[in-house]
Short mmCIF file of C-alpha atoms (C1' of nucleotides) in Angstrom, two decimals:
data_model
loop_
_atom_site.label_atom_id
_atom_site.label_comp_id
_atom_site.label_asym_id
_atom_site.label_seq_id
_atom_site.Cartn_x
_atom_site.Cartn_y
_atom_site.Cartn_z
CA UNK A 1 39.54 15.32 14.70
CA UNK A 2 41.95 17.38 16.51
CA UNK A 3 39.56 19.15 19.39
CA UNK A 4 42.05 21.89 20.35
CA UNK A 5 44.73 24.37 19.78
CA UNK A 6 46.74 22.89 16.95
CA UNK A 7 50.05 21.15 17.72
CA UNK A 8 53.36 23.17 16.52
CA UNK A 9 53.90 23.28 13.05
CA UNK A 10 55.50 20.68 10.80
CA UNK A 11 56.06 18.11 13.52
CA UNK A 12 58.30 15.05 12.63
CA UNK A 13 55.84 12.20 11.35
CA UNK A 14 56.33 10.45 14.43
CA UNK A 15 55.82 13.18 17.07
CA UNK A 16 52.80 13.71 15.32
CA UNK A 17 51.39 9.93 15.64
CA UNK A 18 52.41 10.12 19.24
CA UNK A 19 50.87 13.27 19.46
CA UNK A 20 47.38 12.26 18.42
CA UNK A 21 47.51 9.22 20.51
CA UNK A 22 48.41 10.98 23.54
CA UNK A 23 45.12 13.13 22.52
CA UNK A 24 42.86 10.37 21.72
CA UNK A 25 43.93 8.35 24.92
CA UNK A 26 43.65 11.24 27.29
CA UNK A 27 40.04 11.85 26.28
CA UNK A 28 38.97 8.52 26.90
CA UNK A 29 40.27 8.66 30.10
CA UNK A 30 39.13 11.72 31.18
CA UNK A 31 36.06 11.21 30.35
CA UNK A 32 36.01 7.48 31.84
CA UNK A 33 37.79 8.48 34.66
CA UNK A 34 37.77 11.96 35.45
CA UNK A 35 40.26 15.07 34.73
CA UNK A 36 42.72 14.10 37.17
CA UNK A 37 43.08 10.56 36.11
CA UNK A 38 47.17 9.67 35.84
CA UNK A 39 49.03 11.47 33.06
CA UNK A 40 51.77 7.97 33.69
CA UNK A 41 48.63 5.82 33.03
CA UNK A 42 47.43 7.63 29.76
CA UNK A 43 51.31 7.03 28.03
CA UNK A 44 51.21 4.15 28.83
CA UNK A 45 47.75 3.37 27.30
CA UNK A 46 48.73 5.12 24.38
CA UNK A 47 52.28 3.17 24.34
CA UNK A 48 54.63 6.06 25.00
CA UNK A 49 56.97 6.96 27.59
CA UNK A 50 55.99 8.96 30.38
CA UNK A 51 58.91 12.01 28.73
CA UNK A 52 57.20 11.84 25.90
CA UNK A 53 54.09 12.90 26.94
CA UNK A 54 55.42 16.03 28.85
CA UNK A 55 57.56 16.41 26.21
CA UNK A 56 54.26 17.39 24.33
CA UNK A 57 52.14 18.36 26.99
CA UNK A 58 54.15 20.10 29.69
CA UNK A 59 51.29 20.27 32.17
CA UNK A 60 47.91 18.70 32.52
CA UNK A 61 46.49 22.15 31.70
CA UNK A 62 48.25 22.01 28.69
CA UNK A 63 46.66 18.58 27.36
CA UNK A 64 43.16 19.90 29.13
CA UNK A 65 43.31 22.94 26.51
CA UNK A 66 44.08 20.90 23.48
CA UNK A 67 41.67 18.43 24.29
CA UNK A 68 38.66 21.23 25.43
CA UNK A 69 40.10 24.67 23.72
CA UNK A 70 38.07 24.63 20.64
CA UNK A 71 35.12 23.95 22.53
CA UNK A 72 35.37 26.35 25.21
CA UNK A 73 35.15 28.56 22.01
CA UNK A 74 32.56 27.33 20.53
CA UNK A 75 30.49 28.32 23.99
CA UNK A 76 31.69 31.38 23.85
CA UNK A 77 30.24 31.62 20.44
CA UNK A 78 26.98 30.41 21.49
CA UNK A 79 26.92 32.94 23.95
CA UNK A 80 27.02 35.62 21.15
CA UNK A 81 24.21 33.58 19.51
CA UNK A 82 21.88 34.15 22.42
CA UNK A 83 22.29 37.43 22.63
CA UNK A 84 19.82 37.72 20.18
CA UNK A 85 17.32 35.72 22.13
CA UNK A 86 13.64 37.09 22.39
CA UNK A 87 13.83 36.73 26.40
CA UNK A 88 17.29 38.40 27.66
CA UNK A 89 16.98 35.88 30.78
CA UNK A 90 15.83 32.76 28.87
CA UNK A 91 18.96 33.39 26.57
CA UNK A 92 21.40 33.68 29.90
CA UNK A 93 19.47 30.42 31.20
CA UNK A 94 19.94 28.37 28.11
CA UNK A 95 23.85 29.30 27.69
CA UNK A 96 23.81 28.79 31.63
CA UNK A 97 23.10 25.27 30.93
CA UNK A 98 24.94 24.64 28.22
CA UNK A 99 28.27 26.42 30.03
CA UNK A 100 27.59 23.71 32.92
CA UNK A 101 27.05 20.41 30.44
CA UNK A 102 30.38 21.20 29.07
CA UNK A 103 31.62 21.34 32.28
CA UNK A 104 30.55 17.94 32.90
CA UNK A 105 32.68 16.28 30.55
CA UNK A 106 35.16 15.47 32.35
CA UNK A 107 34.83 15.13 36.38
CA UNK A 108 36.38 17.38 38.70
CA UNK A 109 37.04 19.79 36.12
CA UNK A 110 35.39 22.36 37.55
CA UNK A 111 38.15 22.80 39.77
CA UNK A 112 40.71 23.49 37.15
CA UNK A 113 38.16 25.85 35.38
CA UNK A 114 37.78 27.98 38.24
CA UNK A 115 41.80 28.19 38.82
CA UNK A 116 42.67 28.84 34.86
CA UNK A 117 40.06 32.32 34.97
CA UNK A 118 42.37 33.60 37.55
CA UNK A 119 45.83 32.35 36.75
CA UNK A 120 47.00 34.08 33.53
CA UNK A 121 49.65 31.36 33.80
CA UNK A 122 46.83 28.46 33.00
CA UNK A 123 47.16 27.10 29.59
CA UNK A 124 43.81 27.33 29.79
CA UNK A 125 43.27 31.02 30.56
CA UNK A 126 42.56 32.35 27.58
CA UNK A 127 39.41 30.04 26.62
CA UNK A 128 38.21 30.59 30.15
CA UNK A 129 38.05 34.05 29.92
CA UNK A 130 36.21 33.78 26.79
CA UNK A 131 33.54 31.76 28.29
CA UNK A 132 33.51 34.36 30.45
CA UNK A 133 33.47 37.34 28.36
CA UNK A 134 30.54 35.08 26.71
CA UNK A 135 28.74 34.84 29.91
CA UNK A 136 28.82 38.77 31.39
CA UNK A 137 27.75 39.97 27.82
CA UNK A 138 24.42 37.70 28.57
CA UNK A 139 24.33 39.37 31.49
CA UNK A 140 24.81 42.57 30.88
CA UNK A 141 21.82 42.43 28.31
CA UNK A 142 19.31 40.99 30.79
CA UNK A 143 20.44 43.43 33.45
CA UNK A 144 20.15 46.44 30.91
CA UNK A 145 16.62 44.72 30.22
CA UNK A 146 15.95 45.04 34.11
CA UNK A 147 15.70 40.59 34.36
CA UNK A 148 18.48 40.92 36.46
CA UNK A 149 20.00 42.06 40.01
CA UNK A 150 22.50 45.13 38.80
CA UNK A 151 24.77 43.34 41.28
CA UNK A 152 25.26 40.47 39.93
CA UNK A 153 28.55 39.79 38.22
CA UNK A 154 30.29 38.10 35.50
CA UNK A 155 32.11 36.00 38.41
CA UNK A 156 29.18 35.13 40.62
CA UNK A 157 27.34 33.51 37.06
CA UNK A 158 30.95 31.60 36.31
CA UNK A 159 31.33 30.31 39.89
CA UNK A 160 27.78 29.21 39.72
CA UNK A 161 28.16 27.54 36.89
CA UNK A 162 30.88 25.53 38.37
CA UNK A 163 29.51 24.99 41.42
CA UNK A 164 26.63 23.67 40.21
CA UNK A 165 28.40 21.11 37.78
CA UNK A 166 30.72 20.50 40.70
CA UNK A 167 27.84 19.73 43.23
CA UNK A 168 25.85 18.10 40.26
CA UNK A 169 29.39 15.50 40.20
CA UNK A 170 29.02 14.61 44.16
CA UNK A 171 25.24 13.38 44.34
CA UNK A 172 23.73 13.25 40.84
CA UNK A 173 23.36 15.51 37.42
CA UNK A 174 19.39 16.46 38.54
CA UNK A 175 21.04 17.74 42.05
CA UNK A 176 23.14 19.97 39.99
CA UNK A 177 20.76 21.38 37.52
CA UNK A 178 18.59 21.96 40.79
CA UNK A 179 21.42 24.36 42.00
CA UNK A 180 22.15 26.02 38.74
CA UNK A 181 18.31 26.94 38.50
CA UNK A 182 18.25 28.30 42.21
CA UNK A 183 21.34 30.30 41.72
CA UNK A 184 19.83 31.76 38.23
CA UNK A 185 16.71 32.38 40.09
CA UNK A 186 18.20 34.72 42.89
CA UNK A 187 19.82 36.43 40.19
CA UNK A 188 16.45 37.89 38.80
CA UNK A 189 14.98 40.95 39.73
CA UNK A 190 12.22 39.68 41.09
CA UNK A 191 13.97 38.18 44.16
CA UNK A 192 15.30 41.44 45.11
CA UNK A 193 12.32 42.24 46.95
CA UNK A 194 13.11 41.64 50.46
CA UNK A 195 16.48 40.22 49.35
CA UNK A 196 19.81 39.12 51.64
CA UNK A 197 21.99 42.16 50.97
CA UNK A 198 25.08 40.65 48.78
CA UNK A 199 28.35 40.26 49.99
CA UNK A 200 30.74 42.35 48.01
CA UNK A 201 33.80 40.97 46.24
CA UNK A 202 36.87 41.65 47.17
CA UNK A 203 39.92 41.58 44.50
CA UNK A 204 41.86 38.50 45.08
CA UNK A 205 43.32 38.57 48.87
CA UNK A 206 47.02 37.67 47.62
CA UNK B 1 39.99 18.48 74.09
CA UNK B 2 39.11 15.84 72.17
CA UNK B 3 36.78 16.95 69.70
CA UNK B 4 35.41 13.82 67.92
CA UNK B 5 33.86 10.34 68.69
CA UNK B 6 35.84 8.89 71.82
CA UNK B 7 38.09 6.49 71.30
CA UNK B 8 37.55 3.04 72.27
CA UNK B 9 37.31 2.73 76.01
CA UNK B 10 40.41 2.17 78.02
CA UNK B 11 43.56 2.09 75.67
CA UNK B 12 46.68 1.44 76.42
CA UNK B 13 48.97 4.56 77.74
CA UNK B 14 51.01 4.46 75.01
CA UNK B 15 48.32 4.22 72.80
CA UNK B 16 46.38 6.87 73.63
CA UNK B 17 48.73 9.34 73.52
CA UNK B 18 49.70 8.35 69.98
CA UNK B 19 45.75 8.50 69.28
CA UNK B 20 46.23 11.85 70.47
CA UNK B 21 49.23 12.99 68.80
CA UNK B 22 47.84 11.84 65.66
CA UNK B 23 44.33 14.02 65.91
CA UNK B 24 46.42 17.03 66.80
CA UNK B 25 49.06 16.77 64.08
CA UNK B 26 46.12 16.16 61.97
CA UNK B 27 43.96 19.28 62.74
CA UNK B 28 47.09 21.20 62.33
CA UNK B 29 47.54 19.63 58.82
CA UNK B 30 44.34 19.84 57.76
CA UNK B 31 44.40 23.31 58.74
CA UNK B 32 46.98 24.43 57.06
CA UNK B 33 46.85 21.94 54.08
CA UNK B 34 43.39 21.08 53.49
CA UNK B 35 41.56 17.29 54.30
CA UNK B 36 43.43 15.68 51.16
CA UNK B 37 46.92 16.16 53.30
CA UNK B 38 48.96 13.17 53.06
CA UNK B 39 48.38 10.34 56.15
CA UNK B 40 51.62 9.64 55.57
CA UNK B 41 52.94 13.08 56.65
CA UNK B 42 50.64 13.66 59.72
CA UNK B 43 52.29 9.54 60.76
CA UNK B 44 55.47 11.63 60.63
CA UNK B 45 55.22 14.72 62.25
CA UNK B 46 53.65 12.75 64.98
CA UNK B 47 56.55 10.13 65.82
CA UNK B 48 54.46 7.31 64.95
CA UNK B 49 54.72 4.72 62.43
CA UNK B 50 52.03 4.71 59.58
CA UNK B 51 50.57 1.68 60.56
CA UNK B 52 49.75 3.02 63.84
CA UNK B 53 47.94 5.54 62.08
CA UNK B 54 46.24 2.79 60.44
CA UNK B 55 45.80 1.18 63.29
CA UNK B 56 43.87 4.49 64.84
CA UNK B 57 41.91 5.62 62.05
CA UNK B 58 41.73 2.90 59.10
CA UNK B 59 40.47 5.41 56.51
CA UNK B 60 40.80 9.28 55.92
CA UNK B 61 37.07 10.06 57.00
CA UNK B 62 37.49 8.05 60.15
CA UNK B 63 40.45 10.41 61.17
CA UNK B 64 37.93 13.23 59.96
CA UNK B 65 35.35 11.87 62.57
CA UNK B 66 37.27 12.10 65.00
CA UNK B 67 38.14 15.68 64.49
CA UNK B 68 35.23 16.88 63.14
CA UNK B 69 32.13 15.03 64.75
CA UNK B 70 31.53 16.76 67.80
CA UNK B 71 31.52 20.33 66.20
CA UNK B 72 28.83 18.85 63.44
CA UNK B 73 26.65 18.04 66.09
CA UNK B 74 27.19 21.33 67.60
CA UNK B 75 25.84 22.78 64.12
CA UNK B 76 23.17 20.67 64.11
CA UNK B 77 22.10 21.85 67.54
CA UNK B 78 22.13 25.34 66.35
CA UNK B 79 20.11 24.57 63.89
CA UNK B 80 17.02 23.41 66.46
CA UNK B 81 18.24 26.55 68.53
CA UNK B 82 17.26 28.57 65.34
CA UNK B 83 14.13 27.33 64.80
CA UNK B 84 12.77 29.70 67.62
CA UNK B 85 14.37 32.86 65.56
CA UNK B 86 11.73 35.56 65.04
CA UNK B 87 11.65 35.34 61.22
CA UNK B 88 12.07 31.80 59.54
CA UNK B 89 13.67 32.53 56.87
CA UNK B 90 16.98 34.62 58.36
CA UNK B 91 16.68 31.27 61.18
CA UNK B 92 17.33 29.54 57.60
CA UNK B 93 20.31 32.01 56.30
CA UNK B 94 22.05 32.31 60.00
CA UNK B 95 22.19 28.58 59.94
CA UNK B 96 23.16 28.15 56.56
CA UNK B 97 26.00 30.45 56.81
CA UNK B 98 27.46 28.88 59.78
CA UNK B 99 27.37 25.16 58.23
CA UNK B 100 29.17 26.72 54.99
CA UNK B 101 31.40 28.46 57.55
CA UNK B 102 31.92 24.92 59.09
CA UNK B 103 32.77 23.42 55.65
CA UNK B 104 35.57 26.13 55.06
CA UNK B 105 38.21 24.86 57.65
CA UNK B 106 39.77 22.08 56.04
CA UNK B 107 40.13 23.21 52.42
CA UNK B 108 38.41 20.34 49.83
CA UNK B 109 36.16 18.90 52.48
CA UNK B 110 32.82 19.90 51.00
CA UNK B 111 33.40 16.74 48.96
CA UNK B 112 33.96 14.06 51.36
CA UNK B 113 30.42 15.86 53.24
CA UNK B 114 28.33 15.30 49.75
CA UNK B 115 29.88 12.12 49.69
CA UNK B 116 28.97 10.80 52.99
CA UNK B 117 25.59 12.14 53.39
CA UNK B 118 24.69 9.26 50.88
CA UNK B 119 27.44 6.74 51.42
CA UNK B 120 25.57 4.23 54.88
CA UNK B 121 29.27 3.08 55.26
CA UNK B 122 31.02 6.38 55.86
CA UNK B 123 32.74 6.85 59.32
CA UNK B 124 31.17 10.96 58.88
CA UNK B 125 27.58 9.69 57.43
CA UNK B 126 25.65 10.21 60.88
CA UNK B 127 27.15 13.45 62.06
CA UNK B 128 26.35 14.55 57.94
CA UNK B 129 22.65 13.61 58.64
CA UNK B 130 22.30 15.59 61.73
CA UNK B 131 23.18 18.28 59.79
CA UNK B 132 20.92 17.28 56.85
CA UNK B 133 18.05 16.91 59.75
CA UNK B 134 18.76 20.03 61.11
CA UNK B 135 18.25 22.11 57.88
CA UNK B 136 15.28 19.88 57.08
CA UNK B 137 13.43 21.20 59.97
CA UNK B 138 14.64 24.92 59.28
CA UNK B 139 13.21 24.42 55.56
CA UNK B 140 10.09 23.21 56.54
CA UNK B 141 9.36 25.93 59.23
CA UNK B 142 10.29 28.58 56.39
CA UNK B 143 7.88 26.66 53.62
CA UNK B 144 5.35 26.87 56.13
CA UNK B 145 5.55 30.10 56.82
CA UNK B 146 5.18 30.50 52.95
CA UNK B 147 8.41 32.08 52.31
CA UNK B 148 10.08 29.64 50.66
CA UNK B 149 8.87 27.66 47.54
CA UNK B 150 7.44 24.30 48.59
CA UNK B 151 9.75 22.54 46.47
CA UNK B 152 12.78 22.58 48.10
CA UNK B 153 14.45 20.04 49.20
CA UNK B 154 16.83 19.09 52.49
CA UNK B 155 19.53 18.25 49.78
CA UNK B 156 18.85 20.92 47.90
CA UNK B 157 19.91 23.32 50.78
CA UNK B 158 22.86 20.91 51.67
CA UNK B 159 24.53 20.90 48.27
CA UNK B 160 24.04 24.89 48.42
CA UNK B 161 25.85 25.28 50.88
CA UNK B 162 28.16 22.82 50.15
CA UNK B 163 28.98 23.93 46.50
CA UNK B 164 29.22 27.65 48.18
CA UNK B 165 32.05 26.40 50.00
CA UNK B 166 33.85 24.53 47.43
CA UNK B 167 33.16 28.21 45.27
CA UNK B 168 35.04 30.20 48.16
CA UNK B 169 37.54 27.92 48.47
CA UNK B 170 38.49 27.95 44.67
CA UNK B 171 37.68 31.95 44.18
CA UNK B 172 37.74 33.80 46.95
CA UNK B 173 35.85 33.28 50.06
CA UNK B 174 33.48 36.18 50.08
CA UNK B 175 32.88 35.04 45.69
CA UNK B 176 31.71 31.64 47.91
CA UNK B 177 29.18 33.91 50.21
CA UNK B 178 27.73 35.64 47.42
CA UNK B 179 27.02 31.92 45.92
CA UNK B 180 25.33 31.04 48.44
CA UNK B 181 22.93 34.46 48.98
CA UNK B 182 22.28 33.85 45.20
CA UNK B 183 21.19 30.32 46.12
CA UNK B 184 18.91 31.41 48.85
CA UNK B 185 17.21 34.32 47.22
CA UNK B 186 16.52 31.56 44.64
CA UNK B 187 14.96 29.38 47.49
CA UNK B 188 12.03 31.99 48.14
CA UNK B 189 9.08 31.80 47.50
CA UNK B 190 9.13 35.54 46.19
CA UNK B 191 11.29 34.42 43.32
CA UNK B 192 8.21 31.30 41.77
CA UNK B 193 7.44 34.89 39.94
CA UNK B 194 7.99 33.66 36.29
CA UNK B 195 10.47 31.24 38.19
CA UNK B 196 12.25 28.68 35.75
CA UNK B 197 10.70 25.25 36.46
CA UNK B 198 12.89 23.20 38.81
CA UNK B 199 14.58 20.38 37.43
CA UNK B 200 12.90 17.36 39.83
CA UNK B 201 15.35 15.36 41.93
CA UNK B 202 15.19 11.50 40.73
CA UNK B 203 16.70 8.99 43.60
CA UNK B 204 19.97 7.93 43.12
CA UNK B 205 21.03 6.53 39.64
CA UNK B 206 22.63 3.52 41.01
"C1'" DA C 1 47.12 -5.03 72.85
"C1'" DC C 2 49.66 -2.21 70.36
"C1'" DC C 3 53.64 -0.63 67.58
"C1'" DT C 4 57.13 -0.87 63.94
"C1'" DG C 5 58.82 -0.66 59.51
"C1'" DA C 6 59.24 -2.95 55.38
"C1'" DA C 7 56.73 -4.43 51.23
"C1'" DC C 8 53.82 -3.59 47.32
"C1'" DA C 9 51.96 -1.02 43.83
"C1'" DC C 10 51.42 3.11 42.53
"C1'" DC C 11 52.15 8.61 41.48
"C1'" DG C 12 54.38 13.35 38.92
"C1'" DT C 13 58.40 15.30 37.11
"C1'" DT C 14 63.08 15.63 35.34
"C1'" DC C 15 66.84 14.58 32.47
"C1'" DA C 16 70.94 12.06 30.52
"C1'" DA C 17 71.51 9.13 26.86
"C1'" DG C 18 70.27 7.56 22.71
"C1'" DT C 19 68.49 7.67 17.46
"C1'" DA D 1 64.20 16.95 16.76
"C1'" DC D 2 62.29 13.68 19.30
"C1'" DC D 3 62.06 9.48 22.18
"C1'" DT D 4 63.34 6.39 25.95
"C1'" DG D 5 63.56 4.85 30.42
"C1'" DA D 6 65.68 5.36 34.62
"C1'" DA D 7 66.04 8.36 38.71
"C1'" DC D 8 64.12 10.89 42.49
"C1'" DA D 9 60.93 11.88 45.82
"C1'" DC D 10 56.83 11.01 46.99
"C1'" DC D 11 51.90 8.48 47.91
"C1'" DG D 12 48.07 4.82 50.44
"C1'" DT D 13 47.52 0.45 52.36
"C1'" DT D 14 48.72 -4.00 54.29
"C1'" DC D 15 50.87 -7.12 57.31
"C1'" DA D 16 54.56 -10.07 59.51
"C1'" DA D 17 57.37 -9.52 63.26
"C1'" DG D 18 58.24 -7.71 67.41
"C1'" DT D 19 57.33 -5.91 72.56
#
DNA sequence: ACCTGAACACCGTTCAAGT
DNA sequence: ACCTGAACACCGTTCAAGT
């Protein structure tokens, strides 16, 4: 029932009801109205006050990862799956758009996904950088297999993915998938022939 | 000076320096803070009342218009000035990195551009067609030209470089440039090798 | 014809006071 | 140990009243 990391132990039997509601609330409303729907709206829909929700969930990152933490996992975990795909690319491609349907769960979460990789801070660091871990490992096979550009980086395939759900979120899901299959595309090797040279990544400017 | 839509003819002297005010305190906002900067603020640091604002520009993408119209149209110009470059394809790339260039100077704009490319009633849905026109006619020169696959699309190329931007924005700006060479590489025709099948476009859900 | 500023209905976040 | 609800500092949008 519970989707995430597990509340602190041995919680008064009331904390714990409130708890849960505050959970069950939050992901109908996400996913009815988006990730950044309002965190006053959701106690109140779950009959709480506001200070009790931040009492549990200090930060909306914080009630993102126990709502999406144990599935952010469980992609990671699919991602070790595929590595034992017949076709290195095909298993990068299917975890690609599996990575960018979870994505889509709740809109505009993208944004927050993207932020949490780079902010050890994030409550939801640590299950982003498993999905990314997940998602250079993929790549690293079909790159030693010689499917994919040697320059293309753990990074580029997470922003992608992102991207892609993100644009997929502003016109419609096909426009997305479109974008995802593009980007995957001018990561093969085959498009290197004649290819754009790549801009290089800088580390973070700040 | 101005470097929108003009405002209605002949205002009042009072009036049209607080239009004025208001589009410079704006840009400067925008700027600094990115297009979802509160109206209320800009009202402020301009000496006017927030109704006047109002009164001005009644929504957000009406004040964006203003600012932002004339230099669309510019891109879209440069577009049909690219259509005479030596090599369709880099016509296609020089454009699209200028229009994701154009994207990048109010932080969280590529969404209100996705938006009103399909939305009749946006103040910015004209000046976001030019721009879809333009790359239209530098995709079809490039498909003709056989080096990029027939299949895509005007919107296709517009949520590219749309989602590039939003990628920079969130990342790092050259992470956003890299998106979008991935994206283009993926538009030619050199990559329909083994190329995944492209998820088809179907109109508008709703 | 245009401007003002209050009014209304919201936010996120904090924290003293309760039980 | 946890909950409540008010307090504070904000929003966007509308509109009666002024000049």
């Amino acid at each position: 029932m519970n989707a995430g990391t597990p509340p602190p132990r041995r919680m008064r039997a009331d904390a714990h009801r409130n708890y849960q509601r505050l959970l069950t609330e939050a992901a109908a409303a996400f996913a009815e109205h988006g990730a950044d729907f309002s965190l006053e709206a959701i106690a109140r829909r779950a009959g709480v006050a506001n200070g009790t929700l931040y009492g549990h969930f200090p930060t909306r990152r914080a009630l993102l990862e126990a709502l999406m933490g144990d599935r952010m996992r469980a992609l990671a975990a699919t991602g070790a799956e595929l590595l034992t795909a017949r076709s290195p690319f095909d298993g990068l491609v299917t975890w690609a758009r599996a990575a960018m349907a979870h994505t889509t769960i709740y809109r505009g979460l993208g944004a927050t996904l993207m932020q949490a990789v780079e902010d050890e801070s994030s409550e939801l660091h640590a299950a982003c950088k498993a999905v990314l871990a997940a998602g250079e490992k993929l790549l690293a096979r079909a790159r030693t297999a010689g499917e994919v550009r040697p320059d293309v980086t753990a990074p580029d395939l997470y922003a992608l993915i992102n991207a892609a759900a993100w644009a997929g979120e502003q016109s419609s899901p096909p426009q997305g998938e479109r974008l995802l299959t593009f980007g995957l595309n001018g990561f093969r090797t085959s498009a290197t022939d004649q290819a754009l040279p790549l801009p290089k990544l800088t580390p973070a400017p700040k």
